Amino acid sequence: MLRKISMVIAAGLLAAPLAACGGDDSGSGSDSGSGSDKIVLGFSQVGAESGWRTANTKSIQDSAKEAGIELKFSDAQQKQENQIKAIRSYIQQKVDIIAFSPVVESGWDTVLKEAKDAKIPVILTDRAVDSTDTSLYKTFIGSDFVEEGKKAGDWLVKEYTGKTETVNIVELQGTTGSAPANDRKKGFGDVIAADPKFKVIASQTGDFTRAKGKEVMEAFLKANPDIDVLYAHNDDMGLGAIEAIEGAGKKPGVDIKIITVDAVKDGMQALADGKINYIVECSPLLGPQLMDLVEKVHAGETVPARVVTEETTFTQEQAKAVLPSRQY
Ligand code: GYE
């Protein structure tokens, strides 16, 4: 009993910081339980760490508006504890559906069980959880990150076909413990393992941010005079690393070849400018499909357990061609 009361108080206290982070975005003034027949969706976003994330947030907010779904939105600033608090607050507010992009893969079972007990369906977007009980969520919509890592590795293998010298690779990993960091590392590693000339000489997290990407690349450059390739798990870290490479008097894209993932506008511009060599696309425009799933789940329809986003890859020439019409 005591626990229950303190939880309610904690949830009440939470309402203020949630609102301060952009909070309820619907502007409609209606809330759950007020008799409005709008579907109320509570969405817990990872943060605002990258261009990808900004585009993803916009896609979700725009498409909720378009679909007439009331969106309660909160930004967890890349902290799992904030996401858990937000989810608990949505449970307490009795939203119709909860969707979230889990910052890391592990540690969700308890809060997901709480949502299930409250009979609030959960949809995972963008990133996966490692819960073995798949009844804890209805569906998972997002990219195949292992496949993205493989595509990055495939390009490298092709680029160095016929060459025998060692290729020294440094890797900037995404947020530690996140699905895209784990899977992009794995997919890439599996492909390049087929040829011993590829050597990953340093691999560290840059937390998916530009600032961290720059900082870690500076350290890589100091410790390793002979870097041939940078594989960055997203464009933002790659863009930060470009600054570090230029700062060290080297030419990104030429002295050090760069492969990144995402294909946001700034990344595509650097690719077109010859500073990045190859980008594996990861689409952040998940909003329309998410709203579609929200409506179906709310109506009690069966939805596929997994919805995989379709995506492509870009060379420098392809980037030049598509840049003018790029949405994000
Ligand atoms: O690649 C990165 C972002 O989860 C797919 O998160 C997403 C990743 C994306 O910070 O830029």
Coordinates of N, CA and C in Angstrom, one line a residue, residues 44-50 53-54 57 73-79 83 101 103:
S44 N 7.6 7.5 -25.4 CA 8.8 7.9 -24.7 C 10.0 7.8 -25.7
Q45 N 10.5 9.0 -26.0 CA 11.6 9.1 -27.0 C 13.0 8.9 -26.3
V46 N 13.9 8.4 -27.0 CA 15.3 8.2 -26.5 C 15.9 9.5 -26.0
G47 N 15.9 10.5 -26.9 CA 16.5 11.8 -26.6 C 16.5 12.7 -27.8
A48 N 17.5 13.5 -27.9 CA 17.7 14.4 -29.1 C 19.2 14.3 -29.5
E49 N 19.7 13.1 -29.5 CA 21.2 13.0 -29.7 C 21.7 13.2 -31.1
S50 N 20.8 13.1 -32.1 CA 21.4 13.1 -33.4 C 20.3 13.6 -34.4
R53 N 17.5 11.3 -34.8 CA 16.5 11.4 -33.7 C 15.5 12.6 -33.9
T54 N 16.1 13.7 -34.3 CA 15.3 14.9 -34.6 C 14.2 14.6 -35.7
T57 N 11.5 12.2 -34.3 CA 10.6 12.9 -33.4 C 9.6 13.7 -34.3
F73 N 4.2 13.2 -25.3 CA 5.6 12.9 -25.8 C 6.5 13.3 -24.7
S74 N 7.5 12.4 -24.4 CA 8.6 12.8 -23.5 C 9.9 12.4 -24.0
D75 N 10.9 13.2 -23.6 CA 12.3 13.0 -24.1 C 13.2 12.5 -22.9
A76 N 13.8 11.3 -23.1 CA 14.5 10.7 -21.9 C 15.9 11.1 -21.8
Q77 N 16.4 11.9 -22.7 CA 17.8 12.4 -22.7 C 18.8 11.2 -22.5
Q78 N 18.5 10.2 -23.3 CA 19.4 9.0 -23.4 C 19.5 8.3 -22.0
K79 N 18.5 8.4 -21.2 CA 18.6 7.7 -19.9 C 17.5 6.8 -19.7
Q83 N 13.1 6.9 -19.1 CA 12.1 6.2 -19.9 C 11.2 5.4 -19.0
S101 N 11.0 4.0 -27.8 CA 12.2 3.6 -28.5 C 13.2 3.3 -27.4
V103 N 16.2 3.0 -25.1 CA 17.6 3.4 -25.3 C 18.6 2.3 -25.3

